[in-house]
Coordinates of N, CA and C in Angstrom, one line a residue:
X94 N -16.5 -5.4 -28.4 CA -16.0 -4.1 -28.1 C -15.4 -3.5 -29.4
X95 N -15.7 -2.3 -29.6 CA -15.1 -1.6 -30.8 C -14.1 -0.6 -30.4
X96 N -12.8 -1.0 -30.3 CA -11.8 -0.1 -29.9 C -11.3 0.7 -31.1
X97 N -11.1 2.0 -30.8 CA -10.5 2.9 -31.8 C -9.2 3.4 -31.2
X98 N -8.1 3.0 -31.8 CA -6.8 3.4 -31.3 C -6.6 4.9 -31.6
X99 N -6.2 5.7 -30.5 CA -6.0 7.1 -30.6 C -4.5 7.4 -30.7
X100 N -3.7 6.8 -29.8 CA -2.3 7.1 -29.8 C -1.5 6.4 -28.8
X101 N -0.2 6.4 -28.9 CA 0.7 5.8 -28.0 C 1.8 6.9 -27.6
X102 N 2.3 6.7 -26.4 CA 3.3 7.7 -25.9 C 4.4 7.9 -27.0
X103 N 4.6 9.1 -27.4 CA 5.6 9.3 -28.5 C 7.0 9.0 -28.0
X104 N 7.3 8.9 -26.7 CA 8.6 8.6 -26.2 C 8.7 7.1 -26.0
X105 N 7.8 6.3 -26.5 CA 7.8 4.8 -26.3 C 9.1 4.2 -26.9
X106 N 9.6 3.3 -26.1 CA 10.8 2.6 -26.6 C 10.2 1.2 -27.0
X107 N 10.8 0.1 -26.5 CA 10.3 -1.2 -26.9 C 9.4 -1.8 -25.8
X108 N 9.5 -1.3 -24.6 CA 8.7 -1.9 -23.5 C 7.6 -1.0 -23.0
X109 N 7.9 0.2 -22.7 CA 6.9 1.2 -22.2 C 6.0 1.5 -23.3
X110 N 4.7 1.5 -23.0 CA 3.8 1.9 -24.1 C 2.4 2.4 -23.5
X111 N 2.4 3.5 -22.7 CA 1.1 4.1 -22.4 C 0.4 4.4 -23.7
X112 N -0.9 4.0 -23.7 CA -1.7 4.0 -24.9 C -3.1 4.5 -24.6
X113 N -3.7 5.2 -25.6 CA -5.1 5.7 -25.4 C -5.9 5.1 -26.5
X114 N -7.1 4.6 -26.1 CA -8.1 4.1 -27.1 C -9.5 4.7 -26.7
X115 N -10.4 4.5 -27.6 CA -11.8 4.9 -27.3 C -12.6 3.6 -27.5
X116 N -13.5 3.2 -26.6 CA -14.5 2.2 -26.8 C -15.6 2.8 -27.4
X117 N -15.8 2.7 -28.7 CA -16.8 3.4 -29.5 C -18.2 3.0 -29.2
X118 N -18.4 1.7 -28.8 CA -19.7 1.2 -28.4 C -20.2 1.8 -27.1
X119 N -19.3 1.9 -26.1 CA -19.7 2.3 -24.8 C -19.4 3.8 -24.5
X120 N -18.8 4.4 -25.5 CA -18.4 5.8 -25.3 C -17.5 6.0 -24.1
X121 N -16.5 5.2 -24.0 CA -15.6 5.3 -22.9 C -14.1 5.4 -23.3
X122 N -13.3 6.1 -22.5 CA -11.9 6.2 -22.8 C -11.2 5.0 -22.1
X123 N -10.2 4.4 -22.8 CA -9.5 3.2 -22.3 C -8.0 3.6 -22.3
X124 N -7.4 3.4 -21.2 CA -6.0 3.8 -21.1 C -5.1 2.6 -20.7
X125 N -4.0 2.5 -21.2 CA -2.9 1.7 -20.7 C -1.8 2.6 -20.2
X126 N -1.4 2.4 -19.0 CA -0.4 3.3 -18.4 C 0.5 2.5 -17.4
X127 N 1.3 3.3 -16.8 CA 2.2 2.7 -15.8 C 1.5 2.5 -14.5
X128 N 1.9 1.4 -13.8 CA 1.4 1.2 -12.5 C 2.0 2.2 -11.6
X129 N 1.2 2.7 -10.6 CA 1.8 3.6 -9.6 C 2.7 2.9 -8.6
X130 N 3.6 3.6 -8.1 CA 4.4 3.1 -7.0 C 3.5 2.9 -5.7
X131 N 4.0 2.2 -4.8 CA 3.1 2.0 -3.6 C 2.8 3.3 -2.9
X132 N 3.7 4.2 -2.8 CA 3.4 5.5 -2.2 C 2.3 6.3 -2.9
X133 N 2.3 6.4 -4.2 CA 1.3 7.1 -5.0 C 0.0 6.4 -4.8
X134 N 0.0 5.1 -5.0 CA -1.3 4.3 -4.8 C -1.9 4.5 -3.5
X135 N -1.1 4.5 -2.4 CA -1.6 4.7 -1.0 C -2.2 6.1 -0.9
X136 N -1.5 7.1 -1.5 CA -2.0 8.5 -1.4 C -3.3 8.6 -2.1
X137 N -3.5 8.0 -3.3 CA -4.7 8.0 -4.0 C -5.8 7.3 -3.2
X138 N -5.5 6.2 -2.6 CA -6.5 5.4 -1.9 C -6.9 6.2 -0.6
X139 N -6.1 7.0 -0.1 CA -6.4 7.7 1.2 C -7.2 9.0 0.9
X140 N -7.2 9.5 -0.4 CA -7.8 10.7 -0.8 C -9.3 10.7 -0.5
X141 N -9.8 11.7 0.2 CA -11.2 11.8 0.5 C -12.0 12.7 -0.5
X142 N -13.0 12.1 -1.0 CA -13.9 12.8 -1.9 C -15.3 12.8 -1.3
X143 N -15.9 13.9 -1.1 CA -17.3 13.9 -0.5 C -18.2 13.0 -1.2
X144 N -18.9 12.2 -0.4 CA -19.9 11.3 -1.0 C -19.4 10.0 -1.5
X145 N -18.1 9.7 -1.4 CA -17.5 8.5 -1.9 C -16.7 7.8 -0.7
X146 N -16.6 6.5 -0.8 CA -15.8 5.8 0.2 C -14.4 6.0 -0.1
X147 N -13.6 6.0 1.0 CA -12.1 6.1 0.8 C -11.6 4.8 0.3
X148 N -10.6 4.8 -0.5 CA -10.0 3.6 -1.0 C -10.2 3.4 -2.5
X149 N -9.6 2.4 -3.0 CA -9.7 2.1 -4.5 C -10.5 0.7 -4.6
X150 N -11.7 0.8 -5.2 CA -12.5 -0.5 -5.3 C -11.7 -1.5 -6.1
X151 N -12.0 -2.8 -5.8 CA -11.3 -3.9 -6.4 C -11.4 -3.9 -8.0
X152 N -12.5 -3.3 -8.5 CA -12.6 -3.3 -10.0 C -12.1 -2.0 -10.6
X153 N -11.3 -1.2 -9.9 CA -10.7 0.0 -10.4 C -9.2 0.0 -10.2
X154 N -8.5 0.8 -10.9 CA -7.0 0.9 -10.8 C -6.6 2.3 -11.0
X155 N -5.4 2.6 -10.4 CA -4.8 3.9 -10.6 C -3.7 3.6 -11.6
X156 N -3.6 4.5 -12.6 CA -2.5 4.4 -13.6 C -1.9 5.7 -13.8
X157 N -0.7 5.8 -14.4 CA -0.1 7.0 -14.7 C 0.1 7.1 -16.2
X158 N -0.2 8.3 -16.7 CA -0.1 8.6 -18.1 C 0.8 9.9 -18.2
X159 N 1.8 9.9 -19.1 CA 2.6 11.1 -19.2 C 1.8 12.3 -19.7
X160 N 2.1 13.5 -19.2 CA 1.5 14.7 -19.6 C 1.7 15.0 -21.1
X161 N 2.7 14.5 -21.7 CA 2.9 14.7 -23.1 C 1.9 14.0 -24.0
X162 N 1.0 13.2 -23.4 CA -0.1 12.6 -24.1 C -1.4 13.3 -24.0
X163 N -1.4 14.5 -23.4 CA -2.7 15.3 -23.2 C -3.4 15.4 -24.5
X164 N -2.7 15.8 -25.6 CA -3.4 16.0 -26.9 C -4.1 14.7 -27.3
X165 N -3.6 13.5 -27.0 CA -4.3 12.3 -27.4 C -5.5 12.1 -26.5
X166 N -5.4 12.5 -25.2 CA -6.6 12.3 -24.4 C -7.7 13.3 -24.8
X167 N -7.3 14.5 -25.2 CA -8.3 15.4 -25.8 C -9.0 14.8 -27.0
X168 N -8.2 14.2 -27.9 CA -8.8 13.6 -29.1 C -9.7 12.5 -28.7
X169 N -9.3 11.7 -27.7 CA -10.1 10.6 -27.3 C -11.4 11.1 -26.7
X170 N -11.4 12.2 -25.9 CA -12.6 12.7 -25.4 C -13.6 13.1 -26.5
X171 N -13.1 13.8 -27.5 CA -13.9 14.2 -28.6 C -14.5 13.0 -29.4
X172 N -13.7 11.9 -29.5 CA -14.1 10.7 -30.2 C -15.1 9.9 -29.4
X173 N -15.1 10.0 -28.1 CA -16.0 9.2 -27.2 C -17.3 9.9 -27.0
X174 N -17.3 11.2 -27.2 CA -18.6 11.9 -27.0 C -19.5 11.7 -28.1
X175 N -20.7 11.2 -27.9 CA -21.7 11.0 -29.0 C -22.0 12.3 -29.7
X176 N -22.1 12.3 -31.0 CA -22.3 13.5 -31.8 C -23.5 14.3 -31.3
X177 N -24.5 13.7 -30.8 CA -25.7 14.5 -30.4 C -25.5 15.2 -29.1
X178 N -24.4 14.9 -28.4 CA -24.1 15.6 -27.1 C -23.2 16.8 -27.3
X179 N -22.7 17.0 -28.5 CA -21.8 18.1 -28.8 C -22.5 19.4 -29.0

């Protein structure tokens, strides 16, 4: 895997570290974030999207990323998109 580091939460102390990377080989965004509380995870799991099963599949996870990282997520989106798709 070819990870490109994009950024880390600017308010990071020593333990919290929401982070954004791009997997350049697979053109995917990779996030490290906070685990949701039980209430938020249950709300996400119960959310109905047409054409999809309700729930969170075992190979997926809900994470929280602070809004102050939006600019990093935008940069990651640009970096993940193949040049010929722009």
